[in-house]
Amino acid sequence: MGRVSQLPVVLATRAELEAWHRSHSERRAVVMTMGALHEGHLALVDAALRVASTVIVSIFVNPLQFGPGEDFDAYPRTLDADVRALAGRGVAAVFAPSAAQMYPGGRPSVRVVPGPVGEVFEGAIRPDHFSGVLTVVLKLLALTRPDVALFGQKDAQQLALIRQMARDLNLPVSVVATPIVRDDDGLATSSRNRFLSASQRQAALALPQAIDSGAAAAAQGAGVDEVRRIAGERLARAGDEVSVDYLDVVDSQTFTPLAEGVADSSQALLIGAIRVGGVRLIDNAVLER
Ligand code: PAF
């Protein structure tokens, strides 16, 4: 079989994964996903293949990170299409466990506590979300045993927390981030974009446009208050279909809002989250200062 059509082996149980480990001792990278793969995931896979000879992709819709009333049941589950999307890219294996494989005793009683960074912005709106994310990420690191784990910059707060967990718990893994991948209209790729109608998608473009206008202002020397004002004005013009959860300029590690005129060496992030219909979208940009 040629490389172009080569499908990764699909491992559905921890025992299959364990057997796979025994025949793969090379430098390994993991790309963790919840499936419904899009260009953003494929960019992570390509980046993984640049840093490791063996790449494993996990696909697991993690119940622990969804709150009551969130879209766990509706979250797209497209395993066959996902495995086909990975064909020929050089991925060695897909680990696609069931919930019973991941949580054999039901919801685990021991979980990761994210700390203060996990309590603001996404964490304030989605209580327990980051505890669920960090718990599954830690379990997937233990199961897949990678040298490198790659995560997208789009989920900037998740990325900051995974980095902090790796530092605080001395995890033997390098965490690598990849840039946001955008569709031609500017919307950041997301598995949830498929739920947007054409008019909702049009309305949702207010978010990347707000982020882009704020980032452009920062690149021209605007202070953080001016960046907030410019980005906020664009979001305010979005119309009734869009509701804004937050828009702010924060330190990229602590997620503390940055104050005007305070000199610091932190990396500044413009972050935003909106809802359009039932779909929640997030976006961000690193600010040049
Ligand atoms: O970013 C995601 O898709 C998920 O939060 C992750 C990291 C795969 C954990 O379930």
PDB file of C-alpha atoms and ligand atoms in Angstrom:
ATOM      1  CA  MET A   1       0.000   0.000   0.000  1.00  0.00           C
ATOM      2  CA  GLY A   2       1.423   3.434  -0.931  1.00  0.00           C
ATOM      3  CA  ARG A   3       1.858   6.232   1.643  1.00  0.00           C
ATOM      4  CA  VAL A   4      -1.015   8.247   0.188  1.00  0.00           C
ATOM      5  CA  SER A   5      -3.681   5.705   1.144  1.00  0.00           C
ATOM      6  CA  GLN A   6      -2.018   4.340   4.264  1.00  0.00           C
ATOM      7  CA  LEU A   7      -4.436   4.391   7.198  1.00  0.00           C
ATOM      8  CA  PRO A   8      -3.178   4.682  10.774  1.00  0.00           C
ATOM      9  CA  VAL A   9      -3.834   1.653  12.965  1.00  0.00           C
ATOM     10  CA  VAL A  10      -6.853   2.291  15.220  1.00  0.00           C
ATOM     11  CA  LEU A  11      -6.396   1.270  18.863  1.00  0.00           C
ATOM     12  CA  ALA A  12      -9.652   1.101  20.808  1.00  0.00           C
ATOM     13  CA  THR A  13      -8.511  -0.252  24.161  1.00  0.00           C
ATOM     14  CA  ARG A  14      -5.756   0.383  26.691  1.00  0.00           C
ATOM     15  CA  ALA A  15      -4.528  -3.195  26.130  1.00  0.00           C
ATOM     16  CA  GLU A  16      -4.148  -2.579  22.373  1.00  0.00           C
ATOM     17  CA  LEU A  17      -2.284   0.649  23.123  1.00  0.00           C
ATOM     18  CA  GLU A  18      -0.007  -1.193  25.569  1.00  0.00           C
ATOM     19  CA  ALA A  19       0.832  -3.824  22.913  1.00  0.00           C
ATOM     20  CA  TRP A  20       1.508  -1.029  20.408  1.00  0.00           C
ATOM     21  CA  HIS A  21       3.972   0.604  22.843  1.00  0.00           C
ATOM     22  CA  ARG A  22       6.028  -2.592  22.932  1.00  0.00           C
ATOM     23  CA  SER A  23       6.762  -2.317  19.206  1.00  0.00           C
ATOM     24  CA  HIS A  24       7.278   1.499  19.119  1.00  0.00           C
ATOM     25  CA  SER A  25      10.198   2.879  21.081  1.00  0.00           C
ATOM     26  CA  GLU A  26      11.020   5.837  18.775  1.00  0.00           C
ATOM     27  CA  ARG A  27      10.608   9.525  19.696  1.00  0.00           C
ATOM     28  CA  ARG A  28       6.888  10.000  19.894  1.00  0.00           C
ATOM     29  CA  ALA A  29       4.477  12.929  19.666  1.00  0.00           C
ATOM     30  CA  VAL A  30       0.807  12.990  20.590  1.00  0.00           C
ATOM     31  CA  VAL A  31      -1.930  15.187  19.159  1.00  0.00           C
ATOM     32  CA  MET A  32      -4.986  15.051  21.425  1.00  0.00           C
ATOM     33  CA  THR A  33      -8.354  15.735  19.820  1.00  0.00           C
ATOM     34  CA  MET A  34     -12.035  15.200  20.333  1.00  0.00           C
ATOM     35  CA  GLY A  35     -12.369  14.202  16.677  1.00  0.00           C
ATOM     36  CA  ALA A  36     -14.370  15.910  13.911  1.00  0.00           C
ATOM     37  CA  LEU A  37     -10.942  16.691  12.524  1.00  0.00           C
ATOM     38  CA  HIS A  38     -10.402  19.911  10.568  1.00  0.00           C
ATOM     39  CA  GLU A  39      -7.458  21.808   9.090  1.00  0.00           C
ATOM     40  CA  GLY A  40      -6.398  23.013  12.550  1.00  0.00           C
ATOM     41  CA  HIS A  41      -5.969  19.411  13.729  1.00  0.00           C
ATOM     42  CA  LEU A  42      -4.161  18.460  10.529  1.00  0.00           C
ATOM     43  CA  ALA A  43      -1.730  21.358  11.056  1.00  0.00           C
ATOM     44  CA  LEU A  44      -1.042  19.953  14.548  1.00  0.00           C
ATOM     45  CA  VAL A  45      -0.385  16.532  13.014  1.00  0.00           C
ATOM     46  CA  ASP A  46       1.993  18.001  10.429  1.00  0.00           C
ATOM     47  CA  ALA A  47       3.828  19.925  13.171  1.00  0.00           C
ATOM     48  CA  ALA A  48       4.031  16.723  15.234  1.00  0.00           C
ATOM     49  CA  LEU A  49       5.609  14.869  12.324  1.00  0.00           C
ATOM     50  CA  ARG A  50       8.302  17.561  12.126  1.00  0.00           C
ATOM     51  CA  VAL A  51       9.386  16.913  15.722  1.00  0.00           C
ATOM     52  CA  ALA A  52       8.902  13.159  16.134  1.00  0.00           C
ATOM     53  CA  SER A  53       9.176  10.075  13.957  1.00  0.00           C
ATOM     54  CA  THR A  54       6.083   8.449  15.474  1.00  0.00           C
ATOM     55  CA  VAL A  55       2.822  10.361  15.871  1.00  0.00           C
ATOM     56  CA  ILE A  56      -0.236   9.139  17.698  1.00  0.00           C
ATOM     57  CA  VAL A  57      -3.550  11.003  17.483  1.00  0.00           C
ATOM     58  CA  SER A  58      -6.084  10.516  20.253  1.00  0.00           C
ATOM     59  CA  ILE A  59      -9.770  10.928  19.538  1.00  0.00           C
ATOM     60  CA  PHE A  60     -11.991  11.040  22.584  1.00  0.00           C
ATOM     61  CA  VAL A  61     -14.973  13.252  23.365  1.00  0.00           C
ATOM     62  CA  ASN A  62     -14.256  13.717  27.040  1.00  0.00           C
ATOM     63  CA  PRO A  63     -17.470  13.827  29.099  1.00  0.00           C
ATOM     64  CA  LEU A  64     -15.587  15.296  32.063  1.00  0.00           C
ATOM     65  CA  GLN A  65     -15.017  18.646  30.355  1.00  0.00           C
ATOM     66  CA  PHE A  66     -18.667  19.293  29.410  1.00  0.00           C
ATOM     67  CA  GLY A  67     -20.994  20.930  31.919  1.00  0.00           C
ATOM     68  CA  PRO A  68     -24.723  20.325  32.309  1.00  0.00           C
ATOM     69  CA  GLY A  69     -26.584  21.817  29.328  1.00  0.00           C
ATOM     70  CA  GLU A  70     -23.458  21.927  27.154  1.00  0.00           C
ATOM     71  CA  ASP A  71     -23.151  20.152  23.809  1.00  0.00           C
ATOM     72  CA  PHE A  72     -21.655  16.769  24.878  1.00  0.00           C
ATOM     73  CA  ASP A  73     -24.430  14.728  23.196  1.00  0.00           C
ATOM     74  CA  ALA A  74     -24.467  16.910  20.084  1.00  0.00           C
ATOM     75  CA  TYR A  75     -20.666  17.026  19.738  1.00  0.00           C
ATOM     76  CA  PRO A  76     -19.803  15.549  16.293  1.00  0.00           C
ATOM     77  CA  ARG A  77     -18.480  11.991  16.373  1.00  0.00           C
ATOM     78  CA  THR A  78     -16.986  11.100  12.990  1.00  0.00           C
ATOM     79  CA  LEU A  79     -14.350   8.435  13.678  1.00  0.00           C
ATOM     80  CA  ASP A  80     -14.359   6.765  10.238  1.00  0.00           C
ATOM     81  CA  ALA A  81     -14.027  10.108   8.446  1.00  0.00           C
ATOM     82  CA  ASP A  82     -11.336  11.196  10.924  1.00  0.00           C
ATOM     83  CA  VAL A  83      -9.248   8.074  10.299  1.00  0.00           C
ATOM     84  CA  ARG A  84      -9.632   8.637   6.536  1.00  0.00           C
ATOM     85  CA  ALA A  85      -8.569  12.284   6.943  1.00  0.00           C
ATOM     86  CA  LEU A  86      -5.359  11.053   8.561  1.00  0.00           C
ATOM     87  CA  ALA A  87      -4.628   8.528   5.791  1.00  0.00           C
ATOM     88  CA  GLY A  88      -1.305   9.082   4.074  1.00  0.00           C
ATOM     89  CA  ARG A  89      -0.179  11.814   6.492  1.00  0.00           C
ATOM     90  CA  GLY A  90       2.254   9.536   8.308  1.00  0.00           C
ATOM     91  CA  VAL A  91       0.301   9.082  11.549  1.00  0.00           C
ATOM     92  CA  ALA A  92       1.277   5.762  13.142  1.00  0.00           C
ATOM     93  CA  ALA A  93      -1.805   5.201  15.302  1.00  0.00           C
ATOM     94  CA  VAL A  94      -5.133   6.614  16.381  1.00  0.00           C
ATOM     95  CA  PHE A  95      -6.112   5.956  19.986  1.00  0.00           C
ATOM     96  CA  ALA A  96      -9.907   6.116  20.065  1.00  0.00           C
ATOM     97  CA  PRO A  97     -11.050   4.713  23.399  1.00  0.00           C
ATOM     98  CA  SER A  98     -14.619   4.430  24.653  1.00  0.00           C
ATOM     99  CA  ALA A  99     -15.626   6.276  27.838  1.00  0.00           C
ATOM    100  CA  ALA A 100     -15.524   2.893  29.633  1.00  0.00           C
ATOM    101  CA  GLN A 101     -11.890   2.445  28.546  1.00  0.00           C
ATOM    102  CA  MET A 102     -10.928   5.906  29.742  1.00  0.00           C
ATOM    103  CA  TYR A 103     -12.985   5.912  32.919  1.00  0.00           C
ATOM    104  CA  PRO A 104     -13.481   2.242  33.861  1.00  0.00           C
ATOM    105  CA  GLY A 105     -14.665   3.178  37.353  1.00  0.00           C
ATOM    106  CA  GLY A 106     -17.000   5.912  36.101  1.00  0.00           C
ATOM    107  CA  ARG A 107     -16.156   9.562  36.754  1.00  0.00           C
ATOM    108  CA  PRO A 108     -12.777   9.599  38.528  1.00  0.00           C
ATOM    109  CA  SER A 109     -12.796  10.851  42.107  1.00  0.00           C
ATOM    110  CA  VAL A 110      -9.195  12.105  41.808  1.00  0.00           C
ATOM    111  CA  ARG A 111      -8.957  15.003  39.369  1.00  0.00           C
ATOM    112  CA  VAL A 112      -6.532  17.765  38.483  1.00  0.00           C
ATOM    113  CA  VAL A 113      -7.254  21.123  40.151  1.00  0.00           C
ATOM    114  CA  PRO A 114      -6.382  23.850  37.638  1.00  0.00           C
ATOM    115  CA  GLY A 115      -5.907  26.669  40.164  1.00  0.00           C
ATOM    116  CA  PRO A 116      -6.527  30.385  39.555  1.00  0.00           C
ATOM    117  CA  VAL A 117      -5.852  30.399  35.783  1.00  0.00           C
ATOM    118  CA  GLY A 118      -8.659  27.872  35.434  1.00  0.00           C
ATOM    119  CA  GLU A 119     -11.190  30.042  37.246  1.00  0.00           C
ATOM    120  CA  VAL A 120     -11.349  33.069  34.964  1.00  0.00           C
ATOM    121  CA  PHE A 121     -12.763  33.656  31.451  1.00  0.00           C
ATOM    122  CA  GLU A 122     -13.511  30.159  30.050  1.00  0.00           C
ATOM    123  CA  GLY A 123     -13.254  28.730  33.557  1.00  0.00           C
ATOM    124  CA  ALA A 124     -15.707  31.258  35.001  1.00  0.00           C
ATOM    125  CA  ILE A 125     -18.250  30.528  32.278  1.00  0.00           C
ATOM    126  CA  ARG A 126     -17.661  26.765  32.242  1.00  0.00           C
ATOM    127  CA  PRO A 127     -17.069  25.648  35.855  1.00  0.00           C
ATOM    128  CA  ASP A 128     -15.175  22.312  36.059  1.00  0.00           C
ATOM    129  CA  HIS A 129     -14.304  22.501  32.357  1.00  0.00           C
ATOM    130  CA  PHE A 130     -10.564  22.859  32.878  1.00  0.00           C
ATOM    131  CA  SER A 131     -10.468  20.266  35.636  1.00  0.00           C
ATOM    132  CA  GLY A 132     -12.021  17.863  33.102  1.00  0.00           C
ATOM    133  CA  VAL A 133      -9.567  18.937  30.382  1.00  0.00           C
ATOM    134  CA  LEU A 134      -6.459  18.634  32.568  1.00  0.00           C
ATOM    135  CA  THR A 135      -7.583  15.306  34.004  1.00  0.00           C
ATOM    136  CA  VAL A 136      -8.048  13.751  30.564  1.00  0.00           C
ATOM    137  CA  VAL A 137      -4.848  15.328  29.228  1.00  0.00           C
ATOM    138  CA  LEU A 138      -2.899  13.875  32.158  1.00  0.00           C
ATOM    139  CA  LYS A 139      -4.484  10.446  31.592  1.00  0.00           C
ATOM    140  CA  LEU A 140      -3.779  10.588  27.851  1.00  0.00           C
ATOM    141  CA  LEU A 141      -0.158  11.563  28.538  1.00  0.00           C
ATOM    142  CA  ALA A 142       0.157   8.597  30.907  1.00  0.00           C
ATOM    143  CA  LEU A 143      -1.384   6.250  28.348  1.00  0.00           C
ATOM    144  CA  THR A 144       0.370   7.455  25.182  1.00  0.00           C
ATOM    145  CA  ARG A 145       3.740   8.295  26.864  1.00  0.00           C
ATOM    146  CA  PRO A 146       4.845  10.954  24.364  1.00  0.00           C
ATOM    147  CA  ASP A 147       8.068  12.963  24.310  1.00  0.00           C
ATOM    148  CA  VAL A 148       6.137  15.891  22.824  1.00  0.00           C
ATOM    149  CA  ALA A 149       2.468  16.901  23.057  1.00  0.00           C
ATOM    150  CA  LEU A 150       1.068  19.486  20.648  1.00  0.00           C
ATOM    151  CA  PHE A 151      -1.863  21.822  21.292  1.00  0.00           C
ATOM    152  CA  GLY A 152      -3.410  24.635  19.268  1.00  0.00           C
ATOM    153  CA  GLN A 153      -2.977  28.296  20.190  1.00  0.00           C
ATOM    154  CA  LYS A 154      -6.712  28.819  19.579  1.00  0.00           C
ATOM    155  CA  ASP A 155      -7.470  27.297  22.989  1.00  0.00           C
ATOM    156  CA  ALA A 156      -5.017  29.704  24.608  1.00  0.00           C
ATOM    157  CA  GLN A 157      -6.258  29.310  28.189  1.00  0.00           C
ATOM    158  CA  GLN A 158      -6.238  25.514  27.868  1.00  0.00           C
ATOM    159  CA  LEU A 159      -2.695  25.733  26.485  1.00  0.00           C
ATOM    160  CA  ALA A 160      -1.538  27.950  29.384  1.00  0.00           C
ATOM    161  CA  LEU A 161      -3.021  25.489  31.878  1.00  0.00           C
ATOM    162  CA  ILE A 162      -1.495  22.412  30.216  1.00  0.00           C
ATOM    163  CA  ARG A 163       1.891  24.152  30.243  1.00  0.00           C
ATOM    164  CA  GLN A 164       1.456  25.020  33.901  1.00  0.00           C
ATOM    165  CA  MET A 165       0.396  21.447  34.739  1.00  0.00           C
ATOM    166  CA  ALA A 166       3.490  20.105  32.948  1.00  0.00           C
ATOM    167  CA  ARG A 167       5.704  22.507  34.960  1.00  0.00           C
ATOM    168  CA  ASP A 168       3.962  22.098  38.320  1.00  0.00           C
ATOM    169  CA  LEU A 169       3.782  18.291  38.135  1.00  0.00           C
ATOM    170  CA  ASN A 170       7.204  17.797  36.458  1.00  0.00           C
ATOM    171  CA  LEU A 171       5.647  15.906  33.570  1.00  0.00           C
ATOM    172  CA  PRO A 172       8.335  14.440  31.272  1.00  0.00           C
ATOM    173  CA  VAL A 173       6.860  15.935  28.101  1.00  0.00           C
ATOM    174  CA  SER A 174       7.543  19.023  25.976  1.00  0.00           C
ATOM    175  CA  VAL A 175       4.407  21.026  25.266  1.00  0.00           C
ATOM    176  CA  VAL A 176       4.464  22.626  21.806  1.00  0.00           C
ATOM    177  CA  ALA A 177       1.885  25.121  20.506  1.00  0.00           C
ATOM    178  CA  THR A 178       0.857  25.620  16.888  1.00  0.00           C
ATOM    179  CA  PRO A 179      -0.647  28.822  15.421  1.00  0.00           C
ATOM    180  CA  ILE A 180      -4.376  29.302  14.871  1.00  0.00           C
ATOM    181  CA  VAL A 181      -5.563  28.004  11.493  1.00  0.00           C
ATOM    182  CA  ARG A 182      -8.246  30.140   9.861  1.00  0.00           C
ATOM    183  CA  ASP A 183     -10.679  29.465   7.052  1.00  0.00           C
ATOM    184  CA  ASP A 184     -10.592  31.820   4.050  1.00  0.00           C
ATOM    185  CA  ASP A 185     -13.151  34.144   5.661  1.00  0.00           C
ATOM    186  CA  GLY A 186     -10.988  34.492   8.804  1.00  0.00           C
ATOM    187  CA  LEU A 187     -12.996  32.285  11.174  1.00  0.00           C
ATOM    188  CA  ALA A 188     -10.690  30.120  13.302  1.00  0.00           C
ATOM    189  CA  THR A 189     -11.217  26.440  12.442  1.00  0.00           C
ATOM    190  CA  SER A 190     -13.305  24.597  15.023  1.00  0.00           C
ATOM    191  CA  SER A 191     -15.281  21.367  15.113  1.00  0.00           C
ATOM    192  CA  ARG A 192     -18.275  23.482  16.158  1.00  0.00           C
ATOM    193  CA  ASN A 193     -18.217  25.709  13.028  1.00  0.00           C
ATOM    194  CA  ARG A 194     -20.238  23.048  11.181  1.00  0.00           C
ATOM    195  CA  PHE A 195     -23.240  23.964  13.349  1.00  0.00           C
ATOM    196  CA  LEU A 196     -23.338  27.562  12.057  1.00  0.00           C
ATOM    197  CA  SER A 197     -25.899  28.472   9.386  1.00  0.00           C
ATOM    198  CA  ALA A 198     -24.643  30.735   6.586  1.00  0.00           C
ATOM    199  CA  SER A 199     -26.055  33.844   8.287  1.00  0.00           C
ATOM    200  CA  GLN A 200     -24.735  32.818  11.698  1.00  0.00           C
ATOM    201  CA  ARG A 201     -21.305  32.259  10.184  1.00  0.00           C
ATOM    202  CA  GLN A 202     -21.440  35.735   8.647  1.00  0.00           C
ATOM    203  CA  ALA A 203     -22.349  37.200  12.039  1.00  0.00           C
ATOM    204  CA  ALA A 204     -19.620  35.143  13.759  1.00  0.00           C
ATOM    205  CA  LEU A 205     -16.954  36.825  11.622  1.00  0.00           C
ATOM    206  CA  ALA A 206     -17.272  39.793  13.984  1.00  0.00           C
ATOM    207  CA  LEU A 207     -15.051  37.846  16.415  1.00  0.00           C
ATOM    208  CA  PRO A 208     -11.973  37.313  14.196  1.00  0.00           C
ATOM    209  CA  GLN A 209     -12.470  40.815  12.798  1.00  0.00           C
ATOM    210  CA  ALA A 210     -12.523  42.300  16.300  1.00  0.00           C
ATOM    211  CA  ILE A 211      -9.433  40.301  17.273  1.00  0.00           C
ATOM    212  CA  ASP A 212      -7.693  41.333  14.067  1.00  0.00           C
ATOM    213  CA  SER A 213      -8.510  45.031  14.467  1.00  0.00           C
ATOM    214  CA  GLY A 214      -7.280  44.998  18.070  1.00  0.00           C
ATOM    215  CA  ALA A 215      -4.074  43.189  17.107  1.00  0.00           C
ATOM    216  CA  ALA A 216      -3.462  45.617  14.223  1.00  0.00           C
ATOM    217  CA  ALA A 217      -3.918  48.587  16.571  1.00  0.00           C
ATOM    218  CA  ALA A 218      -1.452  47.058  19.053  1.00  0.00           C
ATOM    219  CA  ALA A 219       1.079  46.538  16.260  1.00  0.00           C
ATOM    220  CA  GLN A 220       0.811  50.282  15.568  1.00  0.00           C
ATOM    221  CA  GLY A 221       1.505  51.170  19.178  1.00  0.00           C
ATOM    222  CA  ALA A 222      -1.983  51.316  20.735  1.00  0.00           C
ATOM    223  CA  GLY A 223      -2.102  50.680  24.479  1.00  0.00           C
ATOM    224  CA  VAL A 224      -4.192  47.896  25.990  1.00  0.00           C
ATOM    225  CA  ASP A 225      -7.217  50.116  26.710  1.00  0.00           C
ATOM    226  CA  GLU A 226      -7.237  51.359  23.133  1.00  0.00           C
ATOM    227  CA  VAL A 227      -6.954  47.752  21.888  1.00  0.00           C
ATOM    228  CA  ARG A 228      -9.927  46.774  24.065  1.00  0.00           C
ATOM    229  CA  ARG A 229     -11.930  49.764  22.785  1.00  0.00           C
ATOM    230  CA  ILE A 230     -11.224  49.113  19.098  1.00  0.00           C
ATOM    231  CA  ALA A 231     -11.945  45.382  19.306  1.00  0.00           C
ATOM    232  CA  GLY A 232     -15.008  46.026  21.463  1.00  0.00           C
ATOM    233  CA  GLU A 233     -16.440  48.510  18.958  1.00  0.00           C
ATOM    234  CA  ARG A 234     -16.205  45.908  16.191  1.00  0.00           C
ATOM    235  CA  LEU A 235     -17.969  43.292  18.326  1.00  0.00           C
ATOM    236  CA  ALA A 236     -20.643  45.808  19.325  1.00  0.00           C
ATOM    237  CA  ARG A 237     -21.543  46.188  15.628  1.00  0.00           C
ATOM    238  CA  ALA A 238     -22.095  42.413  15.323  1.00  0.00           C
ATOM    239  CA  GLY A 239     -25.856  42.604  15.686  1.00  0.00           C
ATOM    240  CA  ASP A 240     -28.421  40.737  17.745  1.00  0.00           C
ATOM    241  CA  GLU A 241     -27.425  37.242  16.638  1.00  0.00           C
ATOM    242  CA  VAL A 242     -24.141  37.557  18.548  1.00  0.00           C
ATOM    243  CA  SER A 243     -23.761  37.707  22.307  1.00  0.00           C
ATOM    244  CA  VAL A 244     -20.360  38.440  23.791  1.00  0.00           C
ATOM    245  CA  ASP A 245     -19.100  36.332  26.702  1.00  0.00           C
ATOM    246  CA  TYR A 246     -15.868  38.295  27.097  1.00  0.00           C
ATOM    247  CA  LEU A 247     -13.281  40.362  25.281  1.00  0.00           C
ATOM    248  CA  ASP A 248     -10.086  41.368  27.084  1.00  0.00           C
ATOM    249  CA  VAL A 249      -6.329  41.821  26.948  1.00  0.00           C
ATOM    250  CA  VAL A 250      -4.570  39.452  29.334  1.00  0.00           C
ATOM    251  CA  ASP A 251      -1.194  38.059  30.278  1.00  0.00           C
ATOM    252  CA  SER A 252      -0.787  34.892  28.196  1.00  0.00           C
ATOM    253  CA  GLN A 253       0.376  32.812  31.184  1.00  0.00           C
ATOM    254  CA  THR A 254      -1.707  34.054  34.097  1.00  0.00           C
ATOM    255  CA  PHE A 255      -4.774  35.300  32.195  1.00  0.00           C
ATOM    256  CA  THR A 256      -4.751  38.401  34.415  1.00  0.00           C
ATOM    257  CA  PRO A 257      -6.166  41.447  32.560  1.00  0.00           C
ATOM    258  CA  LEU A 258      -3.358  43.850  31.674  1.00  0.00           C
ATOM    259  CA  ALA A 259      -3.493  47.444  32.839  1.00  0.00           C
ATOM    260  CA  GLU A 260      -2.771  50.489  30.685  1.00  0.00           C
ATOM    261  CA  GLY A 261       0.696  51.961  31.020  1.00  0.00           C
ATOM    262  CA  VAL A 262       2.057  49.288  33.356  1.00  0.00           C
ATOM    263  CA  ALA A 263       5.399  48.223  31.922  1.00  0.00           C
ATOM    264  CA  ASP A 264       5.851  44.487  32.089  1.00  0.00           C
ATOM    265  CA  SER A 265       7.554  41.816  30.071  1.00  0.00           C
ATOM    266  CA  SER A 266       4.539  39.556  29.790  1.00  0.00           C
ATOM    267  CA  GLN A 267       3.198  38.402  26.483  1.00  0.00           C
ATOM    268  CA  ALA A 268      -0.167  40.078  25.891  1.00  0.00           C
ATOM    269  CA  LEU A 269      -3.114  38.212  24.414  1.00  0.00           C
ATOM    270  CA  LEU A 270      -6.334  39.695  23.065  1.00  0.00           C
ATOM    271  CA  ILE A 271      -8.971  37.057  23.832  1.00  0.00           C
ATOM    272  CA  GLY A 272     -12.649  36.866  22.968  1.00  0.00           C
ATOM    273  CA  ALA A 273     -15.598  34.504  23.188  1.00  0.00           C
ATOM    274  CA  ILE A 274     -19.033  34.848  21.624  1.00  0.00           C
ATOM    275  CA  ARG A 275     -22.201  32.844  21.179  1.00  0.00           C
ATOM    276  CA  VAL A 276     -24.015  32.728  17.871  1.00  0.00           C
ATOM    277  CA  GLY A 277     -27.240  30.742  18.057  1.00  0.00           C
ATOM    278  CA  GLY A 278     -26.306  27.777  20.218  1.00  0.00           C
ATOM    279  CA  VAL A 279     -22.666  27.805  19.102  1.00  0.00           C
ATOM    280  CA  ARG A 280     -19.867  29.115  21.317  1.00  0.00           C
ATOM    281  CA  LEU A 281     -16.717  30.370  19.593  1.00  0.00           C
ATOM    282  CA  ILE A 282     -13.397  31.558  20.981  1.00  0.00           C
ATOM    283  CA  ASP A 283     -10.480  33.343  19.344  1.00  0.00           C
ATOM    284  CA  ASN A 284      -7.324  35.232  20.292  1.00  0.00           C
ATOM    285  CA  ALA A 285      -4.197  36.935  19.035  1.00  0.00           C
ATOM    286  CA  VAL A 286      -0.791  37.509  20.563  1.00  0.00           C
ATOM    287  CA  LEU A 287      -0.244  41.293  20.642  1.00  0.00           C
ATOM    288  CA  GLU A 288       2.936  42.899  19.385  1.00  0.00           C
ATOM    289  CA  ARG A 289       3.969  45.590  21.872  1.00  0.00           C
TER     290      ARG A 289
HETATM  291  O1  PAF B   1      -8.751  20.783  22.775  1.00  0.00           O
HETATM  292  C1  PAF B   1      -9.397  19.720  22.793  1.00  0.00           C
HETATM  293  O2  PAF B   1      -9.853  19.222  21.762  1.00  0.00           O
HETATM  294  C2  PAF B   1      -9.651  19.027  24.130  1.00  0.00           C
HETATM  295  O3  PAF B   1      -9.855  19.942  25.151  1.00  0.00           O
HETATM  296  C3  PAF B   1      -8.537  18.022  24.493  1.00  0.00           C
HETATM  297  C4  PAF B   1      -7.200  18.713  24.720  1.00  0.00           C
HETATM  298  C5  PAF B   1      -8.399  16.976  23.386  1.00  0.00           C
HETATM  299  C6  PAF B   1      -8.903  17.308  25.799  1.00  0.00           C
HETATM  300  O4  PAF B   1     -10.118  16.614  25.676  1.00  0.00           O
END
